[in-house]
CSV table of C-alpha atoms in Angstrom, one decimal:
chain,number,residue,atom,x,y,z
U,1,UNK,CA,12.2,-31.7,50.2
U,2,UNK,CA,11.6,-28.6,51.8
U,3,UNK,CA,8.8,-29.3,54.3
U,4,UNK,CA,7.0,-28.9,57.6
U,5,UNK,CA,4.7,-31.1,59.5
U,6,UNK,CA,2.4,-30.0,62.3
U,7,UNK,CA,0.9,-31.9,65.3
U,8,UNK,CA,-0.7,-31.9,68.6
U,9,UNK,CA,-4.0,-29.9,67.5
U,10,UNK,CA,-7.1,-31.2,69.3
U,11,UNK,CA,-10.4,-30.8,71.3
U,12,UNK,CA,-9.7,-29.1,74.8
U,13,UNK,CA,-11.7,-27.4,77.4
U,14,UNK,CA,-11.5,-23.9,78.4
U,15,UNK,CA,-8.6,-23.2,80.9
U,16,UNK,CA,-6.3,-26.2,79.6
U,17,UNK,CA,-3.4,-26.7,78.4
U,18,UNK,CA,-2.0,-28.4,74.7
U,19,UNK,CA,1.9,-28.2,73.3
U,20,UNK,CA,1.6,-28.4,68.9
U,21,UNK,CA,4.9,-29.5,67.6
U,22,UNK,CA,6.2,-28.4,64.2
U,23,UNK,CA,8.7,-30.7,62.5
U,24,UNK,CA,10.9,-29.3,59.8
U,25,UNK,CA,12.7,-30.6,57.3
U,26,UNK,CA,15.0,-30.0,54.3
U,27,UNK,CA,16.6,-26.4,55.5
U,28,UNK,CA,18.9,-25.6,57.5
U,29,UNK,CA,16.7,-25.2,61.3
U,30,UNK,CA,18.9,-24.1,63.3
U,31,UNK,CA,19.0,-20.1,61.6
U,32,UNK,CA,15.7,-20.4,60.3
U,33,UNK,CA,13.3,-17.8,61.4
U,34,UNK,CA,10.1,-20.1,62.8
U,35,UNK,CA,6.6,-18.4,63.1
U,36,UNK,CA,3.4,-19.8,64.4
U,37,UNK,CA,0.1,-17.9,62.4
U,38,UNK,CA,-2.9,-18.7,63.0
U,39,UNK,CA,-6.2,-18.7,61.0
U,40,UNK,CA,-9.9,-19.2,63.6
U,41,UNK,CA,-12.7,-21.0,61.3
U,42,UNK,CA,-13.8,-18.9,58.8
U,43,UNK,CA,-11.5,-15.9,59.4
U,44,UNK,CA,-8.3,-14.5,58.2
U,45,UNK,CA,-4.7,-14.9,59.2
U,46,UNK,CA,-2.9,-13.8,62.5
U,47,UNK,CA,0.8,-13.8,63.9
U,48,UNK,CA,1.1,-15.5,66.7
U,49,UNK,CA,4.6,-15.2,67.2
U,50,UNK,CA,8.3,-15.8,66.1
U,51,UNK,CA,11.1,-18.0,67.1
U,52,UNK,CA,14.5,-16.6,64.9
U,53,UNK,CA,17.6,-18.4,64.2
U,54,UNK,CA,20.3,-18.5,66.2
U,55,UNK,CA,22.7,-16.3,64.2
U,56,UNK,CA,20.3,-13.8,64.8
U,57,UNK,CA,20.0,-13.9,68.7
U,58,UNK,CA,17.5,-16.6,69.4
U,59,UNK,CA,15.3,-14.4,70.3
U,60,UNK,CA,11.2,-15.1,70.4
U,61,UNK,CA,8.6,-12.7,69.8
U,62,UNK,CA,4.7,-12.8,70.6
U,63,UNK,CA,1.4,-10.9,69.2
U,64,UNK,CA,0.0,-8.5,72.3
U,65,UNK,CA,-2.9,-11.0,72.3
U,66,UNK,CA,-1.2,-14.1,73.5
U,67,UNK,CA,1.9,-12.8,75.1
U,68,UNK,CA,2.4,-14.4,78.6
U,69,UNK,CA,-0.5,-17.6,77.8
U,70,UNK,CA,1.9,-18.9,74.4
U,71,UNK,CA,5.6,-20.3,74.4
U,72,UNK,CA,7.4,-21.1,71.5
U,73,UNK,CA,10.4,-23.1,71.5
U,74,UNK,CA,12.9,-25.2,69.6
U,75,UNK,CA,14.4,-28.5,70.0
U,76,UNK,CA,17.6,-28.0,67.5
U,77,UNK,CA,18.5,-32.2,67.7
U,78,UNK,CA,15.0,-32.9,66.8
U,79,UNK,CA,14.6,-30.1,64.0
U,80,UNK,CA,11.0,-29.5,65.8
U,81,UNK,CA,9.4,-26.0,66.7
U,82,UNK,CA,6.8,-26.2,69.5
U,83,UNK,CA,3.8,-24.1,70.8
U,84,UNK,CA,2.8,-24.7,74.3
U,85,UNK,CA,-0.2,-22.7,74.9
U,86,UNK,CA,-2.2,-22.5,78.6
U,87,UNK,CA,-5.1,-21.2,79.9
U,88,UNK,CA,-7.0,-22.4,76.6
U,89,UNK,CA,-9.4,-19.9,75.7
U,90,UNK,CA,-12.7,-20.5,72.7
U,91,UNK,CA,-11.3,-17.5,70.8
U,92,UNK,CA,-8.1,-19.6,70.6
U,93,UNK,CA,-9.7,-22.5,68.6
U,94,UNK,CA,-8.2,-22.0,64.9
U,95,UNK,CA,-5.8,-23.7,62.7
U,96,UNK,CA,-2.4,-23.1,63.7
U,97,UNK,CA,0.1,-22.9,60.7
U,98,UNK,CA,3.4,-23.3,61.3
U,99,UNK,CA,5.9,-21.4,58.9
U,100,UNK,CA,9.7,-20.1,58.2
U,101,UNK,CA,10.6,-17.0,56.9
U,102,UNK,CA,13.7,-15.7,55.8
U,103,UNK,CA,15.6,-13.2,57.9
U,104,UNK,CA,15.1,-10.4,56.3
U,105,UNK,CA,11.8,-9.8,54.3
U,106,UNK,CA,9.3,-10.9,57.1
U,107,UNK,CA,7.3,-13.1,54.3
U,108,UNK,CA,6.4,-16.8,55.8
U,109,UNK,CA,7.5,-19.0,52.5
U,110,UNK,CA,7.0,-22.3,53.8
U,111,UNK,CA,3.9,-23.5,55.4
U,112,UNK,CA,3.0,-26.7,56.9
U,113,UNK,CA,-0.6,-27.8,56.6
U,114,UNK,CA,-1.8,-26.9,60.2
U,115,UNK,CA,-2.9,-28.2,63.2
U,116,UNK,CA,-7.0,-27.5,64.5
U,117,UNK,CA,-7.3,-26.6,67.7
U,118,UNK,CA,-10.5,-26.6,69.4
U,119,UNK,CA,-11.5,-25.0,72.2
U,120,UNK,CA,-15.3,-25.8,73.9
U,121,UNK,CA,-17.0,-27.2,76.9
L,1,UNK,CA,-10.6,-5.9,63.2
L,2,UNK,CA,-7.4,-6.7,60.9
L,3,UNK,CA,-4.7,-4.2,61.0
L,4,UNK,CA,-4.3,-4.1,57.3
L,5,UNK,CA,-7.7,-3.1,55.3
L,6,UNK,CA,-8.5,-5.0,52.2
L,7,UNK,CA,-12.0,-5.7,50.1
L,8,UNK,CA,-14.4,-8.5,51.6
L,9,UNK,CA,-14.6,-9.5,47.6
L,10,UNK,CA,-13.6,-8.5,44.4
L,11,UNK,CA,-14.3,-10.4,40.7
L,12,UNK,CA,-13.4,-10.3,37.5
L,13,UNK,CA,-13.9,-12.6,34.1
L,14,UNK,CA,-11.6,-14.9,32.5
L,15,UNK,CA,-8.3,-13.2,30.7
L,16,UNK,CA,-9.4,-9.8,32.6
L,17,UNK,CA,-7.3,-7.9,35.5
L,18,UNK,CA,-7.8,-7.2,38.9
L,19,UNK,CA,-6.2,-5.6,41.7
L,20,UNK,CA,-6.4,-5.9,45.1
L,21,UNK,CA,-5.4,-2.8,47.2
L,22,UNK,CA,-4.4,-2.8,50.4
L,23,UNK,CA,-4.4,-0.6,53.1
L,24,UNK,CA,-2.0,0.3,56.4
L,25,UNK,CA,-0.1,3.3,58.4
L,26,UNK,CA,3.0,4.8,58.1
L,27,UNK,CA,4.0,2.2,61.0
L,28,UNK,CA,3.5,-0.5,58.5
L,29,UNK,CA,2.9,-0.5,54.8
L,30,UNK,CA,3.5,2.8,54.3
L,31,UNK,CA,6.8,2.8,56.2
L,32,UNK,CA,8.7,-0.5,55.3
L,33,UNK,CA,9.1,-3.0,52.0
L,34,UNK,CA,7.9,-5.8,53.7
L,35,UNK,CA,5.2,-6.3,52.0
L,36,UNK,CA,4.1,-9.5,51.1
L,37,UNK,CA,1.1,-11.6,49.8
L,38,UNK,CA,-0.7,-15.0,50.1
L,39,UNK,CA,-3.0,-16.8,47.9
L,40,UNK,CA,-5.4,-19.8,50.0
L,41,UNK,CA,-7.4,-22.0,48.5
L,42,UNK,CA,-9.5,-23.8,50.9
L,43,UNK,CA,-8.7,-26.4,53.2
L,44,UNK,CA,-5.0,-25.3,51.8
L,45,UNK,CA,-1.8,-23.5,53.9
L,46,UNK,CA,-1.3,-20.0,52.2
L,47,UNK,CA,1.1,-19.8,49.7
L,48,UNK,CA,3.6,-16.6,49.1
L,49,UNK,CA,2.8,-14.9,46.1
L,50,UNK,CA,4.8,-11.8,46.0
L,51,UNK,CA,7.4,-10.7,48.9
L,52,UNK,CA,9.1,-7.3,49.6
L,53,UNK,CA,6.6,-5.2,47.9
L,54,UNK,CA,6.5,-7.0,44.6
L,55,UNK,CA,9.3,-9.6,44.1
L,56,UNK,CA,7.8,-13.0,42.5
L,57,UNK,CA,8.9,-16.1,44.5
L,58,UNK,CA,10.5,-18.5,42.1
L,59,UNK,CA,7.2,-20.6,40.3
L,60,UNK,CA,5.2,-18.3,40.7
L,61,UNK,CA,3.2,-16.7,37.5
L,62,UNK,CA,4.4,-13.3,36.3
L,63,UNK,CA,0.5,-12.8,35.7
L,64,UNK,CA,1.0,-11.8,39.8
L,65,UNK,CA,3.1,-8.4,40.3
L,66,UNK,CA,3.0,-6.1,43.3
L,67,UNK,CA,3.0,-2.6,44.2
L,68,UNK,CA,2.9,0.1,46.7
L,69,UNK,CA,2.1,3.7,46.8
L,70,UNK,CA,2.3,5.8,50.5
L,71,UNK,CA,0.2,3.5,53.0
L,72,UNK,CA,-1.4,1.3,50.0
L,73,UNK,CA,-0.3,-1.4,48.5
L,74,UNK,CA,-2.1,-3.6,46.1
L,75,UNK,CA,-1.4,-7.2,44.1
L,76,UNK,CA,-2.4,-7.1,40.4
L,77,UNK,CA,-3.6,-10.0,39.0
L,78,UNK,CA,-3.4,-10.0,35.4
L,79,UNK,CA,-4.5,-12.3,32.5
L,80,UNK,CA,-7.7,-14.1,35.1
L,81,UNK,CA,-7.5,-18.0,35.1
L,82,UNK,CA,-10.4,-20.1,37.1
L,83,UNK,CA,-7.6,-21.4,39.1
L,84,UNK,CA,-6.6,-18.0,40.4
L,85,UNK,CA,-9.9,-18.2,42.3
L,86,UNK,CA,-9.1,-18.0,46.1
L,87,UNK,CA,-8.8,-15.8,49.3
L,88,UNK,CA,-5.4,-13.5,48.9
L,89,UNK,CA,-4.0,-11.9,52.2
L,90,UNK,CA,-1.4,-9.1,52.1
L,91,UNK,CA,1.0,-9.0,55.3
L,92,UNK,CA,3.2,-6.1,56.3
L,93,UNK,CA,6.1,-6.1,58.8
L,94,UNK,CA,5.0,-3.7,61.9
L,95,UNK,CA,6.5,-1.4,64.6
L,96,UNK,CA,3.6,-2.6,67.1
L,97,UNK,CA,4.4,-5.1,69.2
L,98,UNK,CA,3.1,-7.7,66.8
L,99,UNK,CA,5.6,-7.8,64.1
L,100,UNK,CA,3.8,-8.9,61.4
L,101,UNK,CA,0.4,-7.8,60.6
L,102,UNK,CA,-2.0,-9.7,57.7
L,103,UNK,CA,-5.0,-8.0,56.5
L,104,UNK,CA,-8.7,-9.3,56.7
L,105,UNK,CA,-8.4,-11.2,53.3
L,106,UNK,CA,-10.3,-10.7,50.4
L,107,UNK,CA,-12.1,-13.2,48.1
L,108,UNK,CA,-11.4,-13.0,44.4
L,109,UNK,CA,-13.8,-14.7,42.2
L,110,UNK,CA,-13.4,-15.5,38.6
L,111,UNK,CA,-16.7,-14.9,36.7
């Protein structure tokens, strides 16, 4: 079964630190394009950014918004995709969806069933 | 403010159409096919609907179709059921430095 799990979501004060982890199974991780979107309570969806395969470079790829606070990452013997994300702010509390995409139509077609992180004092 | 402009709401009766139009820039849904959409229920993960403009994931209704004219795309929903209630999201590959932009969502309610 085609599937992806997300964890590491919790309560955290402003300024800190939390890595969510994103395991996948049944494809084939190691070309999958990986992408983190997030949704904040009661508001829509936003890219956060985009780990893709490594036929296609590796390369990762943030939204203006978070670049330089977010880092996503892979663990290919583990099949996991991680988010470590610093200097926690409260516009960053949201559910954070982790999702793979093909690589060549930018549409997310798997999606796990998120993580809630919360930011506050 | 969402880079892609949809409805807050639209509504429709049972067995009746809608359609759900969305709105970019020639720097994304006017200048690529990556158009996509998302149905969320809630408390649920979005769920792709129709990719590159209107292509139907396999299992997914043909009572869903997608289109696109200039910077506008929309998602036609024909044929209403009470289960197609739900937020739907249309996405659009970007030359910005974000990659992928969604819209703001719009509710669809089924009278």
């Amino acid at each position: 079964e085609v599937q992806l799990v997300e964890s590491g979501g919790g309560l955290v004060k402003p300024g800190g630190s939390l890595r969510l982890s994103c395991a996948a199974s049944g494809f084939t991780f190691t070309n999958a394009w990986l992408t983190w979107v997030r949704q904040a309570p009661g508001k829509g969806l936003e890219w956060v950014g985009r780990s893709k395969g490594k036929t296609d470079g590796g390369t990762v790829e943030y939204a203006a918004p978070v670049k330089g606070r977010f880092t996503i990452s892979r663990d290919a013997s583990k099949n996991t995709l991680y988010l470590q994300i610093n200097s926690l702010k409260t516009e960053d509390t949201a559910v954070y969806y982790c999702t793979a995409e093909d690589n060549w139509n930018y549409a997310p077609y798997i999606w796990g069933q998120g993580t809630l992180v919360t930011v506050s004092s | 403010q969402s880079a892609l402009t949809q409805p807050a709401s639209v509504s429709g009766s049972p067995g009746q159409s809608i359609t759900i139009p969305c709105t970019g820039t020639s720097s994304d849904v006017g200048g690529y096919n990556y158009v996509s959409w998302y149905q969320q229920h809630p408390g649920k993960a979005p769920k792709l609907m129709i990719y590159v403009v209107s292509h139907r994931p396999s299992g997914i209704s043909n009572r869903f179709s997608g289109s696109k004219s200039g910077n506008t795309a929309s998602l036609t929903i024909s044929g209403l059921q009470a289960e197609d209630e739900a937020d739907y999201y249309c996405s659009s590959f970007t030359t910005s430095s974000t990659s992928l932009v969604f819209g703001g969502g719009t509710k669809l309610t089924v009278l």
